[in-house]
Coordinates of C-alpha atoms and ligand atoms in Angstrom, one line a residue:
M13 CA -36.5 -298.9 -114.7
T14 CA -34.2 -297.0 -112.5
T15 CA -31.1 -295.4 -113.6
I16 CA -28.8 -293.0 -111.3
I17 CA -27.3 -290.4 -113.7
S18 CA -25.6 -288.6 -110.7
E19 CA -23.3 -291.8 -110.0
E20 CA -20.1 -292.6 -112.5
P21 CA -21.3 -294.7 -115.4
V22 CA -21.0 -298.6 -115.1
D23 CA -18.6 -300.0 -117.3
L24 CA -19.7 -302.0 -119.9
L25 CA -17.4 -304.8 -122.3
L26 CA -19.1 -306.0 -125.4
V27 CA -17.7 -309.1 -126.9
D28 CA -18.2 -310.0 -130.5
D29 CA -16.6 -311.1 -133.6
R30 CA -18.8 -309.2 -136.0
T31 CA -18.0 -305.2 -136.1
E32 CA -21.8 -304.5 -137.1
D33 CA -23.3 -306.4 -134.2
L34 CA -20.6 -304.5 -131.9
L35 CA -21.8 -301.3 -133.3
T36 CA -25.5 -301.7 -133.1
L37 CA -25.3 -302.9 -129.5
T38 CA -23.1 -299.8 -129.0
H39 CA -25.5 -297.8 -130.2
V40 CA -28.2 -299.4 -128.2
L41 CA -26.3 -298.9 -124.8
A42 CA -24.9 -295.4 -125.6
G43 CA -26.1 -292.9 -122.8
P44 CA -24.5 -291.3 -119.8
E45 CA -25.2 -294.2 -117.2
Y46 CA -22.8 -296.5 -119.5
S47 CA -19.5 -296.6 -120.2
V48 CA -19.0 -299.2 -123.1
S49 CA -15.7 -301.2 -124.4
T50 CA -15.8 -303.3 -127.3
A51 CA -13.8 -306.5 -127.9
S52 CA -13.6 -308.5 -131.3
S53 CA -12.2 -311.1 -129.9
G54 CA -11.9 -313.9 -126.9
S55 CA -8.4 -312.6 -126.4
E56 CA -8.8 -309.1 -126.9
A57 CA -11.4 -309.4 -124.5
L58 CA -9.0 -311.3 -121.7
K59 CA -6.7 -308.6 -122.3
R60 CA -9.1 -305.5 -121.6
L61 CA -9.9 -307.7 -118.4
M62 CA -6.5 -307.5 -116.9
V63 CA -6.3 -303.9 -116.7
Q64 CA -10.2 -302.9 -116.0
D65 CA -13.1 -304.0 -114.0
F66 CA -16.2 -304.3 -115.7
G67 CA -20.0 -304.3 -114.2
V68 CA -21.5 -306.2 -117.2
I69 CA -20.4 -308.6 -119.5
L70 CA -22.1 -309.0 -122.9
L71 CA -20.9 -312.3 -124.8
D72 CA -21.5 -313.3 -128.5
V73 CA -21.3 -317.1 -127.9
F74 CA -19.9 -318.2 -132.0
M75 CA -16.7 -316.6 -132.6
P76 CA -13.9 -318.2 -133.9
T77 CA -10.6 -319.5 -132.3
M78 CA -12.3 -318.9 -128.7
D79 CA -16.2 -319.1 -128.6
G80 CA -18.3 -317.6 -125.9
F81 CA -18.3 -320.8 -123.6
E82 CA -14.5 -320.7 -123.2
L83 CA -14.0 -317.3 -123.0
A84 CA -17.2 -317.0 -119.7
E85 CA -14.9 -320.0 -118.2
L86 CA -12.1 -318.0 -118.2
I87 CA -13.3 -315.2 -117.0
K88 CA -15.3 -317.1 -114.3
Q89 CA -11.8 -318.3 -112.8
R90 CA -10.5 -315.2 -112.6
E91 CA -10.7 -314.2 -109.2
R92 CA -11.1 -310.3 -109.7
S93 CA -13.6 -311.6 -112.3
Q94 CA -15.8 -314.5 -110.9
H95 CA -18.4 -312.3 -110.0
T96 CA -19.0 -310.2 -113.0
P97 CA -22.3 -310.4 -114.6
I98 CA -22.2 -312.3 -118.2
I99 CA -25.1 -312.1 -120.8
F100 CA -24.8 -314.6 -123.8
L101 CA -26.0 -313.4 -127.1
T102 CA -27.1 -316.4 -128.9
A103 CA -28.3 -316.7 -132.6
A104 CA -32.0 -316.5 -132.9
G105 CA -33.5 -320.0 -133.2
S106 CA -30.8 -321.5 -130.5
D107 CA -31.7 -324.8 -129.0
M108 CA -32.2 -325.0 -125.5
P109 CA -28.9 -327.2 -124.7
Q110 CA -26.9 -324.4 -126.2
I111 CA -28.5 -322.0 -123.3
Y112 CA -28.4 -324.2 -120.5
R113 CA -24.7 -324.6 -121.4
G114 CA -24.5 -320.8 -120.9
Y115 CA -25.9 -320.9 -117.5
S116 CA -23.6 -324.1 -116.4
V117 CA -20.6 -321.8 -117.3
G118 CA -21.9 -318.9 -115.6
A119 CA -23.9 -316.5 -117.4
V120 CA -26.9 -315.0 -115.8
D121 CA -28.9 -314.2 -118.8
Y122 CA -29.3 -314.5 -122.5
L123 CA -30.3 -312.3 -125.2
T124 CA -31.3 -313.2 -128.8
K125 CA -30.0 -311.9 -132.2
P126 CA -30.9 -309.6 -133.5
V127 CA -31.3 -307.8 -130.5
D128 CA -34.5 -306.1 -129.7
P129 CA -33.0 -302.5 -128.3
D130 CA -35.4 -302.5 -125.7
V131 CA -35.1 -305.9 -124.1
V132 CA -31.0 -305.2 -124.1
R133 CA -31.6 -302.1 -122.1
A134 CA -34.1 -303.7 -119.3
K135 CA -31.9 -306.9 -118.7
V136 CA -28.6 -304.9 -118.8
A137 CA -30.1 -302.1 -116.8
V138 CA -31.0 -304.9 -114.0
F139 CA -27.4 -306.1 -113.8
A140 CA -25.9 -302.5 -113.9
D141 CA -28.5 -301.3 -111.3
L142 CA -27.2 -304.6 -108.9
F143 CA -23.7 -303.5 -109.5
R144 CA -24.1 -299.9 -108.8
K145 CA -25.6 -300.9 -105.2
D146 CA -23.3 -303.4 -104.8
R147 CA -20.5 -300.7 -105.7
R148 CA -22.4 -297.9 -103.1
L149 CA -22.1 -300.6 -100.4
K150 CA -18.3 -301.3 -100.6
R151 CA -17.8 -297.5 -100.6
H152 CA -19.8 -297.1 -97.6
A153 CA -18.1 -300.0 -96.0
E154 CA -14.7 -298.4 -96.7
A155 CA -16.1 -295.3 -95.6
M156 CA -17.3 -296.5 -92.3
R157 CA -13.6 -298.6 -91.6
E158 CA -11.8 -295.3 -92.2
G159 CA -14.0 -293.2 -90.0
E160 CA -12.9 -296.1 -87.6
R161 CA -9.4 -295.8 -88.1
R162 CA -9.4 -292.0 -87.8
Q163 CA -11.2 -292.3 -84.7
R164 CA -9.3 -295.0 -83.1
E165 CA -6.4 -292.9 -83.9
V166 CA -8.1 -289.6 -82.3
M167 CA -8.3 -292.1 -79.1
L168 CA -4.8 -293.1 -78.9
T169 CA -3.3 -289.5 -79.2
E170 CA -5.6 -288.7 -76.2
L171 CA -4.4 -291.6 -74.5
R172 CA -1.1 -290.6 -74.8
H173 CA -1.6 -287.1 -74.1
A174 CA -3.1 -288.1 -70.6
A175 CA -0.5 -290.5 -69.9
E176 CA 1.9 -287.6 -70.6
R177 CA -0.2 -285.5 -68.3
R178 CA -0.2 -288.3 -65.6
Y179 CA 3.5 -288.7 -65.6
M180 CA 3.5 -284.9 -65.0
N181 CA 1.6 -285.0 -62.6
L182 CA 3.3 -287.9 -60.9
A183 CA 6.6 -286.2 -61.0
E184 CA 5.2 -282.8 -59.7
A185 CA 3.4 -284.7 -56.6
V186 CA 6.8 -286.9 -55.3
P187 CA 8.6 -285.8 -52.6
L188 CA 11.8 -286.0 -54.4
S189 CA 13.4 -283.9 -57.2
V190 CA 12.7 -285.2 -60.8
W191 CA 14.4 -284.0 -64.2
T192 CA 15.0 -284.9 -67.5
A193 CA 17.6 -283.9 -69.7
E194 CA 18.1 -284.3 -73.8
P195 CA 20.7 -286.8 -74.7
N196 CA 23.5 -284.8 -74.4
G197 CA 23.0 -284.1 -71.0
Q198 CA 21.5 -280.5 -71.2
L199 CA 18.5 -280.6 -68.3
T200 CA 15.1 -279.9 -69.9
Y201 CA 12.8 -280.3 -66.6
A202 CA 13.2 -280.3 -63.2
N203 CA 9.8 -280.3 -61.0
R204 CA 8.4 -278.6 -58.6
Y205 CA 10.1 -280.4 -55.8
W206 CA 13.6 -279.5 -57.1
T207 CA 12.6 -275.3 -57.6
E208 CA 11.4 -275.5 -54.1
Y209 CA 14.5 -277.3 -52.8
T210 CA 17.1 -275.3 -54.3
G211 CA 15.1 -272.2 -54.8
I212 CA 16.5 -272.5 -58.8
A213 CA 13.4 -272.2 -60.8
L214 CA 13.4 -274.1 -63.9
D215 CA 14.5 -271.6 -66.3
E216 CA 17.6 -270.7 -64.4
A217 CA 18.4 -274.9 -64.0
R218 CA 17.9 -275.6 -67.7
G219 CA 21.1 -276.6 -69.7
M220 CA 23.8 -276.9 -67.0
G221 CA 21.9 -274.1 -64.5
W222 CA 21.3 -276.7 -61.9
A223 CA 25.1 -277.0 -61.3
S224 CA 24.8 -274.4 -59.1
A225 CA 23.3 -276.2 -56.6
V226 CA 25.9 -278.6 -56.3
H227 CA 28.3 -278.3 -53.9
E228 CA 31.2 -276.7 -55.1
A229 CA 33.7 -279.2 -53.9
D230 CA 31.8 -282.3 -55.2
R231 CA 30.5 -280.1 -58.3
D232 CA 33.9 -280.6 -61.0
G233 CA 33.4 -284.9 -60.1
Y234 CA 30.1 -284.9 -60.3
V235 CA 29.6 -283.0 -63.9
N236 CA 32.8 -285.1 -65.1
A237 CA 30.9 -288.7 -64.0
W238 CA 27.7 -287.3 -65.6
H239 CA 29.3 -286.5 -68.9
E240 CA 31.0 -289.8 -68.5
A241 CA 27.8 -291.5 -68.2
I242 CA 26.3 -289.5 -71.1
G243 CA 29.4 -290.9 -73.2
K244 CA 28.6 -294.5 -72.5
G245 CA 24.9 -294.0 -72.5
A246 CA 25.0 -295.8 -69.6
P247 CA 22.9 -295.6 -66.3
F248 CA 24.3 -292.7 -63.8
Q249 CA 24.7 -292.7 -60.3
Q250 CA 26.5 -290.4 -58.1
E251 CA 26.8 -289.1 -54.4
C252 CA 26.8 -285.1 -54.1
R253 CA 25.4 -282.2 -51.6
I254 CA 22.9 -280.1 -53.0
H255 CA 21.9 -276.5 -51.2
R256 CA 18.7 -276.4 -49.4
I257 CA 17.2 -272.8 -49.8
G258 CA 15.0 -273.3 -46.9
D259 CA 17.7 -273.5 -43.9
G260 CA 21.1 -272.8 -46.5
V261 CA 22.8 -275.8 -45.7
Y262 CA 23.8 -278.6 -48.2
R263 CA 22.4 -282.1 -47.8
W264 CA 24.1 -285.5 -48.9
H265 CA 21.6 -286.5 -52.3
L266 CA 22.3 -290.0 -54.2
S267 CA 21.3 -288.9 -58.0
R268 CA 20.3 -291.5 -60.7
A269 CA 19.9 -291.2 -64.0
V270 CA 18.8 -293.8 -66.6
P271 CA 18.6 -293.4 -70.5
E272 CA 15.5 -293.5 -72.5
R273 CA 15.5 -295.0 -75.6
A274 CA 13.7 -295.5 -78.7
D275 CA 13.0 -298.7 -80.7
S276 CA 16.0 -298.5 -82.8
G277 CA 18.2 -298.1 -79.7
E278 CA 19.2 -294.4 -79.8
I279 CA 19.1 -292.5 -76.7
V280 CA 15.8 -289.9 -76.7
S281 CA 16.5 -288.5 -73.4
W282 CA 17.6 -289.2 -69.6
L283 CA 15.4 -289.3 -66.3
G284 CA 16.9 -288.7 -63.5
T285 CA 16.1 -288.2 -59.4
H286 CA 18.0 -286.5 -56.7
T287 CA 17.4 -288.3 -53.8
D288 CA 18.0 -286.6 -50.0
I289 CA 20.3 -289.5 -48.2
E290 CA 21.5 -287.1 -45.6
E291 CA 20.0 -288.7 -42.5
S292 CA 21.6 -292.3 -43.8
K293 CA 25.0 -290.4 -44.4
Q294 CA 24.7 -289.3 -41.3
A295 CA 23.9 -292.7 -39.8
V296 CA 27.0 -293.9 -41.3
F297 CA 29.3 -291.2 -40.2
A298 CA 27.8 -291.8 -36.5
R299 CA 28.6 -295.4 -36.8
D300 CA 32.4 -295.0 -38.2
E301 CA 32.7 -292.2 -35.3
F302 CA 31.5 -295.1 -33.0
I303 CA 34.0 -297.2 -34.2
S304 CA 36.9 -294.9 -34.5
I305 CA 36.2 -294.0 -30.5
A306 CA 35.2 -297.6 -29.7
S307 CA 38.6 -299.5 -31.0
H308 CA 40.8 -296.9 -29.3
E309 CA 39.0 -297.1 -25.9
L310 CA 39.3 -300.5 -26.4
R311 CA 42.6 -300.8 -27.1
T312 CA 44.4 -299.1 -23.8
P313 CA 42.6 -301.5 -21.1
L314 CA 43.5 -304.5 -23.7
T315 CA 47.2 -303.4 -23.7
A316 CA 47.2 -303.2 -20.3
L317 CA 45.8 -306.5 -20.0
K318 CA 47.9 -308.3 -22.2
L319 CA 51.3 -306.8 -20.3
R320 CA 50.0 -308.2 -17.1
L321 CA 49.4 -311.6 -18.4
Q322 CA 52.8 -311.7 -19.9
S323 CA 54.6 -310.7 -16.7
V324 CA 52.5 -313.3 -15.1
L325 CA 53.5 -315.7 -17.7
H326 CA 57.2 -314.5 -17.1
S327 CA 56.9 -315.2 -13.2
R328 CA 58.9 -318.5 -12.3
D329 CA 56.9 -319.8 -9.7
L330 CA 53.7 -321.1 -12.1
S331 CA 52.9 -324.7 -12.1
E332 CA 52.7 -326.0 -15.8
K333 CA 48.4 -326.2 -16.3
T334 CA 48.6 -322.6 -15.1
E335 CA 51.5 -321.6 -17.5
R336 CA 49.1 -322.9 -20.2
R337 CA 45.9 -321.3 -19.2
V338 CA 47.9 -318.2 -18.9
E339 CA 49.6 -318.3 -22.5
S340 CA 45.9 -319.1 -23.9
A341 CA 44.7 -316.0 -22.2
V342 CA 47.5 -314.2 -24.0
R343 CA 46.6 -315.4 -27.4
Q344 CA 42.8 -314.2 -26.9
T345 CA 44.2 -310.8 -26.0
E346 CA 46.1 -311.3 -29.5
R347 CA 43.1 -312.2 -31.2
L348 CA 41.0 -309.1 -29.6
E349 CA 44.1 -306.9 -30.3
R350 CA 43.6 -308.1 -34.2
L351 CA 40.4 -307.3 -34.6
I352 CA 40.3 -303.7 -33.1
D353 CA 43.5 -303.1 -35.2
N354 CA 40.9 -304.1 -38.0
L355 CA 38.3 -301.7 -36.7
L356 CA 40.5 -298.9 -35.9
D357 CA 42.1 -299.4 -39.9
V358 CA 38.0 -299.4 -41.3
S359 CA 38.0 -295.8 -39.5
R360 CA 41.0 -294.9 -40.8
I361 CA 39.8 -295.6 -44.7
T362 CA 36.7 -294.1 -44.6
T363 CA 38.1 -290.7 -42.7
G364 CA 40.7 -290.9 -45.8
H365 CA 43.6 -291.7 -43.4
L366 CA 45.2 -294.6 -44.6
E367 CA 48.7 -293.8 -45.0
L368 CA 51.6 -295.6 -46.2
E369 CA 55.2 -295.8 -44.6
R370 CA 57.1 -297.0 -47.6
E371 CA 60.7 -298.5 -47.7
E372 CA 62.9 -300.9 -49.7
F373 CA 62.0 -304.9 -49.0
D374 CA 62.4 -308.1 -50.6
L375 CA 58.6 -309.4 -51.4
S376 CA 59.7 -313.3 -51.0
D377 CA 61.3 -312.8 -48.3
M378 CA 58.4 -311.2 -46.2
V379 CA 55.9 -313.9 -47.4
Q380 CA 57.9 -316.6 -46.8
D381 CA 58.6 -315.5 -43.1
V382 CA 54.5 -315.0 -42.8
A383 CA 53.9 -318.5 -44.2
E384 CA 56.4 -319.9 -42.1
R385 CA 54.6 -318.6 -39.3
F386 CA 51.5 -320.0 -40.6
R387 CA 53.0 -323.3 -41.2
E388 CA 52.7 -324.5 -37.6
Q389 CA 49.3 -323.4 -37.1
A390 CA 48.3 -325.3 -40.4
A391 CA 50.4 -328.3 -39.4
G392 CA 48.3 -328.9 -36.1
G393 CA 45.2 -329.3 -38.2
G394 CA 46.9 -331.3 -40.7
V395 CA 47.0 -328.9 -43.7
P396 CA 49.9 -328.8 -45.9
L397 CA 51.1 -325.2 -46.8
S398 CA 53.4 -324.6 -49.4
F399 CA 55.5 -321.8 -50.5
E400 CA 56.9 -321.0 -53.7
A401 CA 59.3 -317.9 -55.3
S402 CA 60.5 -317.2 -58.2
G403 CA 63.6 -315.3 -56.7
P404 CA 64.2 -312.3 -54.3
V405 CA 61.5 -309.5 -55.7
P406 CA 62.9 -306.4 -54.1
G407 CA 60.3 -303.2 -54.2
N408 CA 59.2 -300.0 -52.1
W409 CA 56.0 -300.7 -50.3
D410 CA 54.6 -300.3 -46.9
R411 CA 55.9 -303.5 -45.3
L412 CA 53.6 -303.9 -42.5
R413 CA 50.7 -303.1 -44.7
V414 CA 51.3 -305.7 -47.1
E415 CA 52.2 -308.2 -44.7
Q416 CA 48.6 -307.8 -43.0
V417 CA 47.4 -308.2 -46.3
V418 CA 49.1 -311.6 -46.4
T419 CA 48.4 -312.5 -43.1
N420 CA 44.7 -311.6 -43.9
L421 CA 44.5 -313.8 -46.9
L422 CA 46.5 -316.9 -45.4
A423 CA 44.1 -317.0 -42.1
N424 CA 41.1 -317.1 -44.8
A425 CA 42.9 -320.0 -46.5
L426 CA 43.0 -321.6 -43.1
K427 CA 39.6 -320.9 -42.2
F428 CA 37.5 -321.3 -45.2
G429 CA 40.0 -324.2 -46.9
D430 CA 38.4 -327.1 -45.7
A431 CA 41.6 -328.5 -44.5
K432 CA 43.0 -329.2 -47.7
P433 CA 46.5 -328.0 -49.0
I434 CA 47.1 -324.5 -49.3
F435 CA 49.6 -323.1 -51.9
V436 CA 51.6 -319.3 -51.5
S437 CA 53.5 -317.9 -54.3
V438 CA 55.7 -314.9 -55.0
T439 CA 56.0 -314.3 -59.2
A440 CA 57.1 -310.9 -60.6
D441 CA 57.8 -309.4 -63.8
A442 CA 59.7 -306.0 -64.8
K443 CA 56.6 -303.7 -63.6
T444 CA 54.5 -306.0 -60.9
A445 CA 55.0 -308.2 -58.3
V446 CA 52.2 -311.1 -57.5
V447 CA 51.4 -312.8 -54.1
T448 CA 49.2 -315.6 -55.0
V449 CA 47.6 -317.3 -51.9
A450 CA 45.4 -320.8 -53.5
D451 CA 43.3 -322.8 -51.1
Q452 CA 41.1 -326.1 -52.0
G453 CA 38.2 -325.3 -49.9
I454 CA 34.6 -323.9 -49.9
G455 CA 34.9 -321.4 -52.8
I456 CA 32.6 -318.4 -53.0
A457 CA 29.6 -317.9 -55.0
P458 CA 29.8 -316.1 -58.2
E459 CA 27.1 -313.5 -57.1
D460 CA 29.4 -313.1 -54.0
L461 CA 32.3 -312.3 -55.1
S462 CA 32.4 -308.6 -55.7
R463 CA 30.5 -308.2 -52.5
I464 CA 33.0 -309.9 -50.1
F465 CA 35.5 -306.8 -50.7
H466 CA 33.2 -304.2 -49.2
Q467 CA 32.9 -303.3 -45.6
F468 CA 31.6 -305.8 -43.2
E469 CA 30.6 -308.1 -46.0
R470 CA 30.6 -311.9 -45.2
V471 CA 28.8 -314.5 -47.1
I472 CA 26.0 -316.2 -45.2
G473 CA 26.4 -320.4 -45.7
R474 CA 25.1 -323.2 -43.9
R475 CA 28.4 -323.2 -41.9
S476 CA 28.9 -320.7 -39.8
F477 CA 32.6 -319.0 -39.6
G478 CA 33.5 -316.3 -37.3
G479 CA 34.9 -312.9 -38.6
L480 CA 33.2 -309.1 -39.3
G481 CA 34.0 -309.4 -43.1
M482 CA 36.7 -306.7 -42.6
G483 CA 40.2 -308.3 -43.8
L484 CA 39.4 -308.1 -47.6
Y485 CA 38.1 -304.6 -47.4
I486 CA 41.1 -303.3 -45.9
A487 CA 43.1 -305.8 -47.8
R488 CA 41.4 -304.2 -51.3
Q489 CA 42.0 -300.5 -49.8
I490 CA 45.9 -301.3 -48.9
A491 CA 46.7 -303.0 -52.3
Q492 CA 44.8 -299.6 -53.9
A493 CA 46.8 -297.3 -51.7
H494 CA 49.8 -298.9 -53.2
G495 CA 48.3 -298.0 -57.1
G496 CA 47.8 -302.1 -57.1
R497 CA 44.5 -304.1 -56.6
I498 CA 43.3 -307.5 -55.2
E499 CA 41.9 -310.3 -57.8
V500 CA 39.8 -313.6 -56.9
D501 CA 39.3 -316.3 -58.9
S502 CA 37.1 -318.9 -57.1
V503 CA 35.0 -321.9 -57.9
Q504 CA 32.3 -323.0 -54.9
G505 CA 33.7 -326.3 -53.4
K506 CA 36.3 -326.0 -55.6
G507 CA 38.5 -323.6 -53.8
S508 CA 40.0 -319.7 -54.1
K509 CA 42.9 -318.2 -55.5
F510 CA 43.8 -314.7 -54.4
R511 CA 46.3 -312.5 -55.8
I512 CA 47.6 -309.4 -54.7
V513 CA 49.2 -307.4 -57.6
L514 CA 51.2 -304.5 -56.6
P515 CA 53.3 -302.0 -59.1
R516 CA 56.8 -302.3 -58.2
Ligands
ADP2 P1 36.1 -312.1 -42.2 O1 36.6 -311.7 -41.0 O2 34.6 -312.2 -42.2 O3 36.6 -313.5 -42.8 P2 36.8 -311.2 -44.9 O4 36.8 -309.8 -45.5 O5 38.4 -311.7 -44.8 O6 36.1 -311.2 -43.5 O7 36.2 -311.9 -45.8 C1 34.6 -312.0 -46.0 C2 34.1 -312.6 -46.5 O8 34.4 -313.5 -47.8 C3 34.2 -314.4 -45.3 O9 33.4 -313.8 -44.8 C4 34.1 -315.4 -46.7 O10 32.4 -315.6 -46.6 C5 34.2 -314.9 -47.7 N1 36.1 -315.5 -47.9 C6 37.6 -314.7 -47.7 N2 38.5 -315.4 -48.3 C7 37.7 -316.7 -48.5 C8 38.2 -318.1 -48.8 N3 39.6 -318.1 -49.3 N4 37.3 -319.2 -49.5 C9 35.6 -319.3 -49.3 N5 35.8 -317.9 -48.9 C10 36.2 -316.6 -48.5

């Protein structure tokens, strides 16, 4: 018989309605290896089982109200106690069917009363021993699980650190400035490239120290845009010139930053970059410079050519055929003139030289004039063009520039209008005047709607239309120079409605 005393005792439950039997058993099983509890009825035993698990249960078969068999069945039904070994106590001379019944309801052994102390101790010891082994195995498994969990945690922490190290190494290795900032915009980290480029060490750059590298002329606008992005929690994008310590020049950069968010959605930091875009900026400058020079150079001989053609047209000795040909040549020079004027406007806008010459005039009158001019051309293609105005709309705008915008929208309506009716109107309230040009033509895809107002943007479709994509860009710049805007509603295949909104 083995008893392990160093372990905590095994809990035993003795159930018997006879107090003296309970006392005898308690006495027999007294010792450090057991902790004995007693119950004098089935219901009391069940109550105890609710709050405590036992290693072995000794159960008297003959008890009033609930006998041992019924109690055993209930014990076996409960999940917590279904594996607890039950030893039956039967009266001496009990017949075999009694004993079989005991086994059938889940007993593992039986003892006869009056009990032989040595037999009781021996039988209980076997099951207590099994119970201890089981308990040890369970604890061991638990300890293993706990160990594995700890190991996994350590591994995850190591992986996290490794990922952070890699991210840092990456940030240090890339050939552009990388930085991070707190949610309030204060810089917390800038990579080596930043320090080498600007000569500003990380400690100086921290907080808002980095701003000293931004060109004075760009600084306020840049910092304002940065604070605006922080306020909105929206991605930041801004161009600015940044000082390069190596040669002391300022070079154009595109700065971008995105917020990093926790699972809860709250911003935990900002991750940003500055990319040197000096070369592409220079290319754009060179293009605009070329456009400006080329359009001036083209205009001079073209004006001379047009004057020559017009003078030929005015001479009397032309045959009808020649006259038609020269007229057509004049129209072509006029088209060329319009293209060149647009190019000139684009270069004026990019160099900030678009100036307005305001005067008092009636917008309804002016738009009607433009519509009349187009009516003939429209009628030639069988396109009805209607005009409507709520009355005179006087205002102070640049007459030629607004006329240019309306002309442009009407030319587009004819070009993209699919030969369907075109509708032009002027409306106004106390604050704004609105010119609407609506067609029922090919329309514009939603993804192209904002693009068409940019420089040299055209929609590439199955059918090709001529054009350099300057008209709407210029139109929008003119509207904006007036403090107004251009809006468009369009459904592909159904038509487009452009609105010039001008403040009065
Ligand atoms: P373009 O000289 O190419 O006409 P615009 O700037 O005037 O240049 O227009 C840009 C592009 O917008 C056009 O190429 C065309 O794809 C689209 N667009 C402009 N107006 C209309 C319209 N009324 N209907 C459909 N598409 C239009």
